[in-house]
mmCIF file of C-alpha atoms in Angstrom:
data_model
loop_
_atom_site.group_PDB
_atom_site.id
_atom_site.type_symbol
_atom_site.label_atom_id
_atom_site.label_comp_id
_atom_site.label_asym_id
_atom_site.label_seq_id
_atom_site.Cartn_x
_atom_site.Cartn_y
_atom_site.Cartn_z
ATOM 1 C CA MET V 230 1.596 -60.534 55.961
ATOM 2 C CA ARG V 231 4.979 -61.761 54.875
ATOM 3 C CA LYS V 232 7.914 -59.469 55.635
ATOM 4 C CA LYS V 233 10.539 -61.501 53.862
ATOM 5 C CA LYS V 234 11.465 -60.034 50.493
ATOM 6 C CA PHE V 235 11.308 -62.318 47.503
ATOM 7 C CA GLU V 236 13.173 -61.156 44.452
ATOM 8 C CA ILE V 237 13.803 -62.964 41.203
ATOM 9 C CA LEU V 238 16.458 -61.002 39.333
ATOM 10 C CA SER V 239 16.076 -62.692 35.969
ATOM 11 C CA LEU V 240 12.652 -64.346 35.892
ATOM 12 C CA VAL V 241 11.554 -64.568 32.256
ATOM 13 C CA LEU V 242 8.285 -66.444 31.779
ATOM 14 C CA ILE V 243 7.450 -67.432 28.203
ATOM 15 C CA LEU V 244 3.691 -67.749 28.166
ATOM 16 C CA THR V 245 3.416 -70.567 25.606
ATOM 17 C CA LEU V 246 3.396 -73.556 27.959
ATOM 18 C CA VAL V 247 1.115 -76.531 27.386
ATOM 19 C CA ALA V 248 -1.937 -76.538 29.649
ATOM 20 C CA VAL V 249 -2.008 -79.054 32.467
ATOM 21 C CA GLY V 250 -5.523 -80.463 32.654
ATOM 22 C CA CYS V 251 -5.633 -80.976 36.407
ATOM 23 C CA ASN V 252 -5.003 -77.273 37.038
ATOM 24 C CA ARG V 253 -8.287 -76.094 35.576
ATOM 25 C CA LYS V 254 -11.810 -77.297 36.244
ATOM 26 C CA GLY V 255 -13.984 -74.815 34.343
ATOM 27 C CA ASP V 256 -16.055 -72.402 36.392
ATOM 28 C CA PRO V 257 -14.736 -72.296 39.990
ATOM 29 C CA LYS V 258 -16.803 -73.546 42.879
ATOM 30 C CA GLU V 259 -17.059 -71.514 46.064
ATOM 31 C CA GLY V 260 -13.696 -71.424 47.835
ATOM 32 C CA GLU V 261 -11.732 -72.761 44.852
ATOM 33 C CA PRO V 262 -8.699 -70.783 43.599
ATOM 34 C CA TYR V 263 -9.138 -69.207 40.189
ATOM 35 C CA LEU V 264 -7.674 -66.889 37.594
ATOM 36 C CA TYR V 265 -9.298 -64.135 35.564
ATOM 37 C CA TYR V 266 -9.370 -64.487 31.791
ATOM 38 C CA ILE V 267 -10.871 -62.398 28.983
ATOM 39 C CA ASN V 268 -13.828 -63.643 26.975
ATOM 40 C CA GLU V 269 -13.822 -63.762 23.191
ATOM 41 C CA GLU V 270 -15.581 -60.413 22.873
ATOM 42 C CA GLU V 271 -12.932 -58.492 24.861
ATOM 43 C CA GLY V 272 -15.608 -57.737 27.415
ATOM 44 C CA PRO V 273 -15.993 -58.573 31.106
ATOM 45 C CA LEU V 274 -13.417 -60.803 32.715
ATOM 46 C CA VAL V 275 -14.356 -64.402 33.416
ATOM 47 C CA LYS V 276 -13.243 -66.579 36.330
ATOM 48 C CA LYS V 277 -11.829 -70.012 35.595
ATOM 49 C CA ALA V 278 -10.731 -72.476 38.254
ATOM 50 C CA TYR V 279 -6.973 -72.874 38.399
ATOM 51 C CA ASP V 280 -4.992 -74.621 41.117
ATOM 52 C CA TRP V 281 -2.157 -72.173 41.770
ATOM 53 C CA LYS V 282 -1.673 -73.209 45.417
ATOM 54 C CA GLY V 283 1.935 -73.726 46.483
ATOM 55 C CA GLU V 284 4.285 -74.075 49.415
ATOM 56 C CA ASN V 285 4.706 -70.321 49.875
ATOM 57 C CA ALA V 286 3.711 -66.965 48.376
ATOM 58 C CA ARG V 287 6.695 -66.944 46.020
ATOM 59 C CA GLU V 288 5.700 -70.269 44.498
ATOM 60 C CA GLU V 289 2.073 -69.164 44.202
ATOM 61 C CA VAL V 290 3.057 -65.975 42.367
ATOM 62 C CA GLU V 291 5.012 -68.072 39.863
ATOM 63 C CA ASN V 292 2.147 -70.553 39.509
ATOM 64 C CA ILE V 293 -0.281 -67.757 38.679
ATOM 65 C CA LEU V 294 2.107 -66.254 36.130
ATOM 66 C CA GLU V 295 2.422 -69.676 34.535
ATOM 67 C CA GLY V 296 -1.351 -70.092 34.638
ATOM 68 C CA PHE V 297 -1.869 -67.027 32.493
ATOM 69 C CA GLY V 298 -0.076 -68.905 29.722
ATOM 70 C CA HIS V 299 -2.704 -71.640 29.703
ATOM 71 C CA THR V 300 -6.110 -71.336 28.091
ATOM 72 C CA GLU V 301 -8.486 -74.289 28.171
ATOM 73 C CA ASP V 302 -10.692 -73.050 25.331
ATOM 74 C CA PRO V 303 -9.061 -70.235 23.301
ATOM 75 C CA ALA V 304 -12.260 -69.834 21.295
ATOM 76 C CA GLU V 305 -14.215 -68.969 24.452
ATOM 77 C CA TYR V 306 -11.673 -67.080 26.553
ATOM 78 C CA HIS V 307 -7.996 -66.261 26.519
ATOM 79 C CA SER V 308 -5.151 -65.083 28.714
ATOM 80 C CA PRO V 309 -5.162 -61.375 29.585
ATOM 81 C CA MET V 310 -1.425 -61.276 28.810
ATOM 82 C CA PRO V 311 -0.421 -61.287 25.127
ATOM 83 C CA LEU V 312 2.102 -63.958 24.206
ATOM 84 C CA LYS V 313 4.855 -61.414 23.562
ATOM 85 C CA VAL V 314 4.489 -59.750 26.973
ATOM 86 C CA ARG V 315 6.813 -61.134 29.623
ATOM 87 C CA VAL V 316 7.469 -60.626 33.310
ATOM 88 C CA GLU V 317 11.202 -60.144 33.742
ATOM 89 C CA LYS V 318 11.263 -60.097 37.531
ATOM 90 C CA TYR V 319 9.121 -59.464 40.569
ATOM 91 C CA THR V 320 9.494 -58.525 44.219
ATOM 92 C CA LEU V 321 7.201 -59.304 47.128
ATOM 93 C CA GLU V 322 7.626 -57.450 50.406
ATOM 94 C CA ASP V 323 5.165 -56.537 53.159
ATOM 95 C CA GLY V 324 2.172 -57.541 51.059
ATOM 96 C CA LYS V 325 3.256 -55.446 48.046
ATOM 97 C CA LEU V 326 3.837 -57.340 44.813
ATOM 98 C CA ASP V 327 5.841 -55.432 42.176
ATOM 99 C CA LEU V 328 5.727 -56.903 38.665
ATOM 100 C CA TYR V 329 8.380 -55.776 36.175
ATOM 101 C CA PHE V 330 7.260 -56.318 32.575
ATOM 102 C CA ASP V 331 9.337 -55.957 29.443
ATOM 103 C CA GLU V 332 8.793 -53.045 27.060
ATOM 104 C CA ASP V 333 6.200 -54.996 25.040
ATOM 105 C CA TYR V 334 3.675 -54.297 27.791
ATOM 106 C CA ALA V 335 3.479 -50.712 26.508
ATOM 107 C CA THR V 336 2.332 -51.901 23.056
ATOM 108 C CA MET V 337 -1.072 -53.025 24.328
ATOM 109 C CA GLY V 338 -4.111 -50.941 23.443
ATOM 110 C CA THR V 339 -6.044 -49.093 26.142
ATOM 111 C CA VAL V 340 -8.838 -51.667 26.527
ATOM 112 C CA GLU V 341 -6.454 -54.620 26.323
ATOM 113 C CA GLU V 342 -4.121 -53.120 28.942
ATOM 114 C CA THR V 343 -6.969 -52.241 31.311
ATOM 115 C CA LEU V 344 -8.345 -55.775 31.147
ATOM 116 C CA CYS V 345 -4.868 -57.243 31.609
ATOM 117 C CA ARG V 346 -4.209 -55.067 34.659
ATOM 118 C CA ALA V 347 -7.585 -55.891 36.214
ATOM 119 C CA ALA V 348 -7.077 -59.629 35.687
ATOM 120 C CA LEU V 349 -3.575 -59.552 37.169
ATOM 121 C CA VAL V 350 -4.510 -57.619 40.286
ATOM 122 C CA GLN V 351 -7.698 -59.529 41.056
ATOM 123 C CA SER V 352 -5.931 -62.848 40.561
ATOM 124 C CA PHE V 353 -2.792 -62.123 42.601
ATOM 125 C CA VAL V 354 -4.546 -60.647 45.649
ATOM 126 C CA GLN V 355 -6.044 -64.082 46.308
ATOM 127 C CA ILE V 356 -2.614 -65.084 47.622
ATOM 128 C CA ASP V 357 -2.160 -64.915 51.382
ATOM 129 C CA GLY V 358 0.619 -62.350 51.603
ATOM 130 C CA VAL V 359 -0.303 -60.247 48.559
ATOM 131 C CA ASP V 360 -2.439 -57.204 49.416
ATOM 132 C CA MET V 361 -1.687 -54.959 46.453
ATOM 133 C CA VAL V 362 0.044 -55.025 43.076
ATOM 134 C CA LYS V 363 2.132 -52.460 41.214
ATOM 135 C CA ILE V 364 3.160 -52.720 37.573
ATOM 136 C CA TYR V 365 6.396 -51.523 36.017
ATOM 137 C CA VAL V 366 7.306 -51.343 32.327
ATOM 138 C CA GLY V 367 11.027 -51.871 32.252
ATOM 139 C CA GLN V 368 12.155 -49.954 35.336
ATOM 140 C CA GLU V 369 9.464 -47.261 35.125
ATOM 141 C CA ALA V 370 6.213 -47.415 37.095
ATOM 142 C CA LEU V 371 3.099 -47.719 34.937
ATOM 143 C CA THR V 372 1.339 -44.394 34.329
ATOM 144 C CA ASP V 373 -2.072 -43.353 33.017
ATOM 145 C CA LYS V 374 -2.721 -41.213 29.915
ATOM 146 C CA SER V 375 -1.983 -38.015 31.829
ATOM 147 C CA GLY V 376 1.401 -39.347 32.949
ATOM 148 C CA GLN V 377 0.334 -39.860 36.559
ATOM 149 C CA GLU V 378 1.743 -42.936 38.245
ATOM 150 C CA ILE V 379 -0.990 -45.519 38.803
ATOM 151 C CA GLY V 380 0.739 -46.947 41.875
ATOM 152 C CA TYR V 381 -0.401 -49.890 43.956
ATOM 153 C CA MET V 382 -3.726 -51.462 43.055
ATOM 154 C CA ARG V 383 -6.151 -53.635 44.998
ATOM 155 C CA ALA V 384 -9.095 -55.704 43.807
ATOM 156 C CA GLU V 385 -11.454 -52.939 44.930
ATOM 157 C CA ASP V 386 -9.925 -50.600 42.361
ATOM 158 C CA PHE V 387 -11.605 -52.569 39.583
ATOM 159 C CA VAL V 388 -15.382 -52.578 39.567
ATOM 160 C CA GLN V 389 -17.049 -54.726 36.941
ATOM 161 C CA ASN V 390 -20.574 -53.662 36.087
ATOM 162 C CA THR V 391 -22.821 -56.155 34.279
ATOM 163 C CA GLY V 392 -23.422 -55.119 30.690
ATOM 164 C CA MET V 393 -20.803 -52.359 30.805
ATOM 165 C CA ALA V 394 -17.283 -52.250 29.476
ATOM 166 C CA LEU V 395 -14.526 -52.454 32.055
ATOM 167 C CA ASN V 396 -13.221 -49.043 31.033
ATOM 168 C CA SER V 397 -16.583 -47.232 30.979
ATOM 169 C CA TYR V 398 -17.102 -43.898 32.741
ATOM 170 C CA GLN V 399 -19.765 -42.409 34.949
ATOM 171 C CA ARG V 400 -20.578 -39.071 36.546
ATOM 172 C CA ALA V 401 -21.313 -38.312 40.172
ATOM 173 C CA SER V 402 -21.955 -35.294 42.364
ATOM 174 C CA MET V 403 -19.466 -35.369 45.247
ATOM 175 C CA THR V 404 -19.131 -33.460 48.490
ATOM 176 C CA LEU V 405 -15.555 -32.642 49.485
ATOM 177 C CA PHE V 406 -14.457 -31.092 52.773
ATOM 178 C CA PHE V 407 -11.737 -28.428 52.647
ATOM 179 C CA ALA V 408 -10.442 -25.963 55.238
ATOM 180 C CA ASN V 409 -11.986 -22.523 55.577
ATOM 181 C CA GLY V 410 -9.914 -19.362 55.186
ATOM 182 C CA ASN V 411 -8.705 -19.509 58.790
ATOM 183 C CA GLY V 412 -7.789 -23.173 58.621
ATOM 184 C CA ASP V 413 -9.744 -23.964 61.786
ATOM 185 C CA LYS V 414 -13.018 -25.318 60.339
ATOM 186 C CA LEU V 415 -14.186 -27.429 57.418
ATOM 187 C CA LYS V 416 -16.460 -26.283 54.611
ATOM 188 C CA ARG V 417 -18.270 -28.343 52.013
ATOM 189 C CA GLU V 418 -17.574 -27.992 48.308
ATOM 190 C CA LYS V 419 -19.794 -29.698 45.723
ATOM 191 C CA ARG V 420 -18.131 -31.076 42.613
ATOM 192 C CA GLU V 421 -19.297 -32.936 39.503
ATOM 193 C CA VAL V 422 -16.777 -35.645 38.667
ATOM 194 C CA ARG V 423 -16.470 -37.957 35.673
ATOM 195 C CA TYR V 424 -14.513 -41.063 36.581
ATOM 196 C CA SER V 425 -13.737 -44.572 35.401
ATOM 197 C CA SER V 426 -16.032 -47.327 36.617
ATOM 198 C CA ASN V 427 -12.846 -49.309 37.319
ATOM 199 C CA MET V 428 -12.159 -47.093 40.323
ATOM 200 C CA SER V 429 -13.794 -47.346 43.723
ATOM 201 C CA ILE V 430 -15.718 -44.266 44.814
ATOM 202 C CA GLU V 431 -13.413 -43.938 47.837
ATOM 203 C CA LYS V 432 -10.339 -43.690 45.609
ATOM 204 C CA VAL V 433 -12.013 -41.052 43.440
ATOM 205 C CA LEU V 434 -12.922 -38.994 46.516
ATOM 206 C CA VAL V 435 -9.370 -39.048 47.882
ATOM 207 C CA GLU V 436 -7.849 -38.143 44.525
ATOM 208 C CA GLN V 437 -10.242 -35.206 44.181
ATOM 209 C CA LEU V 438 -9.355 -34.067 47.691
ATOM 210 C CA ILE V 439 -5.645 -34.124 46.846
ATOM 211 C CA LYS V 440 -6.327 -31.888 43.816
ATOM 212 C CA GLY V 441 -7.503 -29.162 46.187
ATOM 213 C CA PRO V 442 -10.545 -26.848 46.207
ATOM 214 C CA ASP V 443 -12.021 -25.048 43.220
ATOM 215 C CA SER V 444 -13.058 -22.115 45.385
ATOM 216 C CA GLY V 445 -10.420 -19.502 46.163
ATOM 217 C CA SER V 446 -11.965 -18.951 49.600
ATOM 218 C CA LEU V 447 -11.063 -22.477 50.719
ATOM 219 C CA LYS V 448 -7.717 -24.060 51.551
ATOM 220 C CA ALA V 449 -6.305 -27.399 50.455
ATOM 221 C CA THR V 450 -5.843 -29.851 53.306
ATOM 222 C CA ILE V 451 -3.545 -32.442 51.719
ATOM 223 C CA PRO V 452 -0.219 -31.532 50.052
ATOM 224 C CA PRO V 453 -0.586 -31.966 46.263
ATOM 225 C CA GLU V 454 2.675 -33.963 46.167
ATOM 226 C CA THR V 455 1.033 -36.689 48.250
ATOM 227 C CA LYS V 456 0.768 -40.058 46.521
ATOM 228 C CA LEU V 457 -2.048 -42.464 47.283
ATOM 229 C CA LEU V 458 -0.366 -45.873 47.569
ATOM 230 C CA GLY V 459 -3.501 -47.880 48.152
ATOM 231 C CA ILE V 460 -7.097 -47.760 49.287
ATOM 232 C CA SER V 461 -9.565 -50.505 50.173
ATOM 233 C CA VAL V 462 -12.753 -51.102 52.120
ATOM 234 C CA LYS V 463 -13.301 -53.979 54.504
ATOM 235 C CA GLU V 464 -16.035 -54.491 57.108
ATOM 236 C CA GLY V 465 -17.104 -50.860 57.065
ATOM 237 C CA ILE V 466 -13.598 -49.411 57.366
ATOM 238 C CA CYS V 467 -11.790 -47.600 54.553
ATOM 239 C CA TYR V 468 -8.031 -48.210 54.658
ATOM 240 C CA VAL V 469 -6.047 -45.367 53.088
ATOM 241 C CA ASN V 470 -2.293 -45.630 52.587
ATOM 242 C CA PHE V 471 -0.273 -42.526 51.626
ATOM 243 C CA ASP V 472 3.409 -41.992 50.991
ATOM 244 C CA GLU V 473 5.497 -39.695 53.195
ATOM 245 C CA GLY V 474 4.279 -36.651 51.242
ATOM 246 C CA PHE V 475 1.169 -36.743 53.413
ATOM 247 C CA LEU V 476 3.320 -35.687 56.390
ATOM 248 C CA MET V 477 4.686 -32.528 54.767
ATOM 249 C CA GLU V 478 4.298 -29.400 56.853
ATOM 250 C CA GLY V 479 3.941 -25.777 55.866
ATOM 251 C CA TYR V 480 0.154 -25.617 55.714
ATOM 252 C CA ASP V 481 -1.403 -23.067 58.056
ATOM 253 C CA ILE V 482 -4.113 -25.542 59.022
ATOM 254 C CA ASN V 483 -4.957 -27.307 62.245
ATOM 255 C CA PRO V 484 -3.726 -30.939 61.849
ATOM 256 C CA LYS V 485 -7.108 -32.164 63.066
ATOM 257 C CA ILE V 486 -8.721 -30.299 60.162
ATOM 258 C CA THR V 487 -6.557 -32.153 57.648
ATOM 259 C CA ILE V 488 -7.452 -35.552 59.052
ATOM 260 C CA LEU V 489 -11.173 -34.830 59.349
ATOM 261 C CA SER V 490 -11.179 -33.352 55.859
ATOM 262 C CA LEU V 491 -10.148 -36.781 54.604
ATOM 263 C CA VAL V 492 -12.359 -38.791 56.964
ATOM 264 C CA ASN V 493 -15.493 -36.719 56.429
ATOM 265 C CA THR V 494 -15.066 -36.731 52.650
ATOM 266 C CA ILE V 495 -14.690 -40.514 52.444
ATOM 267 C CA ILE V 496 -17.556 -41.316 54.794
ATOM 268 C CA GLU V 497 -19.887 -38.705 53.282
ATOM 269 C CA GLY V 498 -19.469 -39.988 49.740
ATOM 270 C CA GLY V 499 -18.358 -43.591 50.186
ATOM 271 C CA ASN V 500 -19.685 -46.717 51.818
ATOM 272 C CA THR V 501 -17.832 -46.774 55.129
ATOM 273 C CA SER V 502 -18.291 -45.646 58.722
ATOM 274 C CA GLN V 503 -14.614 -45.202 59.681
ATOM 275 C CA VAL V 504 -11.263 -44.465 58.052
ATOM 276 C CA GLN V 505 -7.884 -45.978 58.933
ATOM 277 C CA ILE V 506 -4.970 -43.881 57.704
ATOM 278 C CA SER V 507 -1.463 -45.227 57.218
ATOM 279 C CA VAL V 508 1.782 -43.766 55.866
ATOM 280 C CA ASN V 509 3.918 -46.172 53.849
ATOM 281 C CA GLY V 510 1.854 -48.968 55.361
ATOM 282 C CA LYS V 511 2.449 -47.893 58.976
ATOM 283 C CA THR V 512 -0.260 -46.741 61.369
ATOM 284 C CA ASP V 513 1.951 -45.983 64.378
ATOM 285 C CA VAL V 514 1.975 -42.339 63.337
ATOM 286 C CA VAL V 515 1.016 -39.196 65.236
ATOM 287 C CA PHE V 516 0.126 -36.725 62.500
ATOM 288 C CA HIS V 517 2.084 -33.492 63.086
ATOM 289 C CA ASP V 518 2.432 -34.580 66.734
ATOM 290 C CA VAL V 519 -1.288 -33.948 67.270
ATOM 291 C CA VAL V 520 -3.543 -36.656 65.758
ATOM 292 C CA ASP V 521 -3.039 -40.336 66.576
ATOM 293 C CA LEU V 522 -3.524 -42.452 63.442
ATOM 294 C CA SER V 523 -3.142 -45.850 65.103
ATOM 295 C CA LYS V 524 -6.898 -46.506 65.151
ATOM 296 C CA PRO V 525 -9.784 -45.968 62.692
ATOM 297 C CA ILE V 526 -11.321 -42.482 62.853
ATOM 298 C CA SER V 527 -15.025 -41.628 62.664
ATOM 299 C CA ARG V 528 -16.733 -38.668 61.006
ATOM 300 C CA ASP V 529 -17.067 -35.384 62.931
ATOM 301 C CA LEU V 530 -19.603 -32.899 61.552
ATOM 302 C CA ASP V 531 -19.311 -30.541 64.524
ATOM 303 C CA ILE V 532 -16.168 -29.122 62.971
ATOM 304 C CA VAL V 533 -18.003 -28.230 59.725
ATOM 305 C CA GLU V 534 -18.835 -24.568 59.129
ATOM 306 C CA GLU V 535 -22.306 -24.227 57.608
#
């Protein structure tokens, strides 16, 4: 992970460049670098080989941005970024790539913007040194329809299902773990949730947990001001990154209950066996001076009140 900060203060990329034939080779072979484009029916994204490799992460970011201006066969697929949309600058620090678009980004329709965002994130995270991507329109962070900041995104946040639109929705019955009235045990709460198929189930579970319980007899375990900066799954471990709001005190709950509320919820409803928690990307944290977060944590059902 690169710690050096790259910042281009006035990077304006006009996406009308002439394609360079050697950069694209059609469908990518295994191990080849690629970019995501949109097919002619505005449906699932398609991978096309594109040689964006460079001397460093900064050069590779610029190569990918340039690559989105090239389309080998406009009749078959096209760039996810409209011609009028431009990246004015970007920063890259500690694996976090921030892209600052001009105001024209906000003129895209819902489907077009969702496809654009998915293509950008899944293309950029191929770079060694880019773990997550955040989008800004002007100087404001991109938000969803409800006005909630979307924040940092990983490839896992976009799930493409064959035969389904990228922005389709599905329903699921979820089990969330909240604190009991005394704050010393966990209790299950069942919840029916409708969510976008773009989102990983782990992200949905954490967001529902942050919203708090529906039952008045249960207590929330995570401060509602907490922002989820990123979440991903790798080799059976779910990596959850919160902002400093996660460390807020004032809850009359055993700190161990808060942590196991999160861990049990993710493992119960997701596809992992352990959870690694970080705050602003750091794991050298002792939560409320009680729970060590430096290592992945496993589920504990002994603390659940039946």
